[in-house]
Amino acid sequence: MDFITEGFLQALKLIIHLDPETMSAVLVTIKTSSISVVIALSIGLPLGFMLGYFDFFMKKPLKLCVDTLLAMPTVVIGLIIYALISYRGPLGEYGLLYTLPGIIIGQSVLALPIIISLSASAIENIDKKLSLTLKSFGLTPLQMISSTIFELRYILLASVIVAYSRVISEIGVGMMVGGNIKWHTRTITTAISLETSKGEFALAIALGILLVGMALLINIILYFLKSRA
């Protein structure tokens, strides 16, 4: 038990003194996660809207595929992205392996089905009275879409929060695609894994505390959004 207590106390010192190595992993995590969620949102929200709003051929199989991708293990996504951007892969010439853009691509793929599935479900379950009310105003199709998204803004924001919480806690993509390079591509989760294997519990615990703190903050925001929806 002594090493746990000692590690916890050292972890608090690292956080209080803003240890550069700890802060580097935190900043890399925030940077890659934020950019990847923005990319996933810009692609996933229109696709989710079309999937939830319109009825078309192959809609149900597409929804099944998207829902299946929600459970895709991060190591499998990391493997696929690694195969694509490795030096022998089709995108190898762009030098994305073991870089932040490489991690962002992988995390975007991880967040994309979450955004699509949750936004499609939100659009599908929209109150029919809302559609009738909007139609009664004589709005154009574009105005109908923008008004519907505005009415569902809290639910859609909640889907973004869920995607963000999934991305910051992943380790498969960061480890396999990022390479866990110190001061460069090392995220919180990959750093925790490495430091624990080295027996450096203080830094691992410090990063764990910060990660749990970020998750708590995200859930507080999610709770607030749910109460407003």
mmCIF file of N, CA and C in Angstrom, residues 17 53 58 63 74 87 95 97 104 108 123 134 173 181 186 190 196 198:
data_model
loop_
_atom_site.group_PDB
_atom_site.id
_atom_site.type_symbol
_atom_site.label_atom_id
_atom_site.label_comp_id
_atom_site.label_asym_id
_atom_site.label_seq_id
_atom_site.Cartn_x
_atom_site.Cartn_y
_atom_site.Cartn_z
ATOM 1 N N HIS A 17 2.575 21.323 -9.703
ATOM 2 C CA HIS A 17 3.721 22.033 -10.304
ATOM 3 C C HIS A 17 3.688 22.009 -11.829
ATOM 4 N N TYR A 53 -33.638 11.489 -41.224
ATOM 5 C CA TYR A 53 -34.741 12.326 -41.725
ATOM 6 C C TYR A 53 -35.437 11.730 -42.936
ATOM 7 N N MET A 58 -32.083 0.835 -48.658
ATOM 8 C CA MET A 58 -30.865 0.465 -47.915
ATOM 9 C C MET A 58 -30.681 1.271 -46.620
ATOM 10 N N LYS A 63 -28.062 1.702 -41.274
ATOM 11 C CA LYS A 63 -28.148 1.953 -39.832
ATOM 12 C C LYS A 63 -27.513 0.802 -39.051
ATOM 13 N N THR A 74 -10.991 -0.223 -30.430
ATOM 14 C CA THR A 74 -10.066 0.814 -30.901
ATOM 15 C C THR A 74 -8.799 0.208 -31.500
ATOM 16 N N TYR A 87 4.193 2.811 -44.177
ATOM 17 C CA TYR A 87 5.035 3.117 -45.336
ATOM 18 C C TYR A 87 4.750 2.217 -46.536
ATOM 19 N N GLY A 95 3.480 10.231 -45.138
ATOM 20 C CA GLY A 95 4.217 10.267 -43.882
ATOM 21 C C GLY A 95 3.362 10.559 -42.661
ATOM 22 N N LEU A 97 2.237 8.211 -40.470
ATOM 23 C CA LEU A 97 2.444 7.275 -39.365
ATOM 24 C C LEU A 97 3.290 7.922 -38.272
ATOM 25 N N ILE A 104 -5.189 11.845 -35.358
ATOM 26 C CA ILE A 104 -6.456 12.547 -35.593
ATOM 27 C C ILE A 104 -7.329 11.780 -36.587
ATOM 28 N N SER A 108 -10.875 10.328 -35.549
ATOM 29 C CA SER A 108 -12.051 10.779 -36.314
ATOM 30 C C SER A 108 -12.886 9.588 -36.759
ATOM 31 N N ILE A 123 -32.906 12.638 -34.784
ATOM 32 C CA ILE A 123 -33.758 13.140 -35.870
ATOM 33 C C ILE A 123 -34.974 12.231 -36.056
ATOM 34 N N LEU A 134 -43.316 23.404 -38.382
ATOM 35 C CA LEU A 134 -42.351 24.071 -39.257
ATOM 36 C C LEU A 134 -42.877 24.180 -40.683
ATOM 37 N N VAL A 173 -5.730 3.392 -30.923
ATOM 38 C CA VAL A 173 -5.297 4.238 -32.039
ATOM 39 C C VAL A 173 -4.041 5.010 -31.666
ATOM 40 N N ILE A 181 5.282 8.490 -28.856
ATOM 41 C CA ILE A 181 6.576 9.196 -28.871
ATOM 42 C C ILE A 181 6.541 10.347 -27.864
ATOM 43 N N ARG A 186 2.601 11.320 -27.591
ATOM 44 C CA ARG A 186 2.188 10.592 -26.386
ATOM 45 C C ARG A 186 0.936 11.216 -25.790
ATOM 46 N N THR A 190 -1.828 6.449 -23.505
ATOM 47 C CA THR A 190 -0.608 5.716 -23.882
ATOM 48 C C THR A 190 0.495 5.955 -22.854
ATOM 49 N N THR A 196 3.131 2.761 -16.297
ATOM 50 C CA THR A 196 2.784 1.641 -15.415
ATOM 51 C C THR A 196 3.697 0.455 -15.673
ATOM 52 N N LYS A 198 6.662 0.577 -16.663
ATOM 53 C CA LYS A 198 8.000 0.937 -16.167
ATOM 54 C C LYS A 198 8.050 1.007 -14.640
#
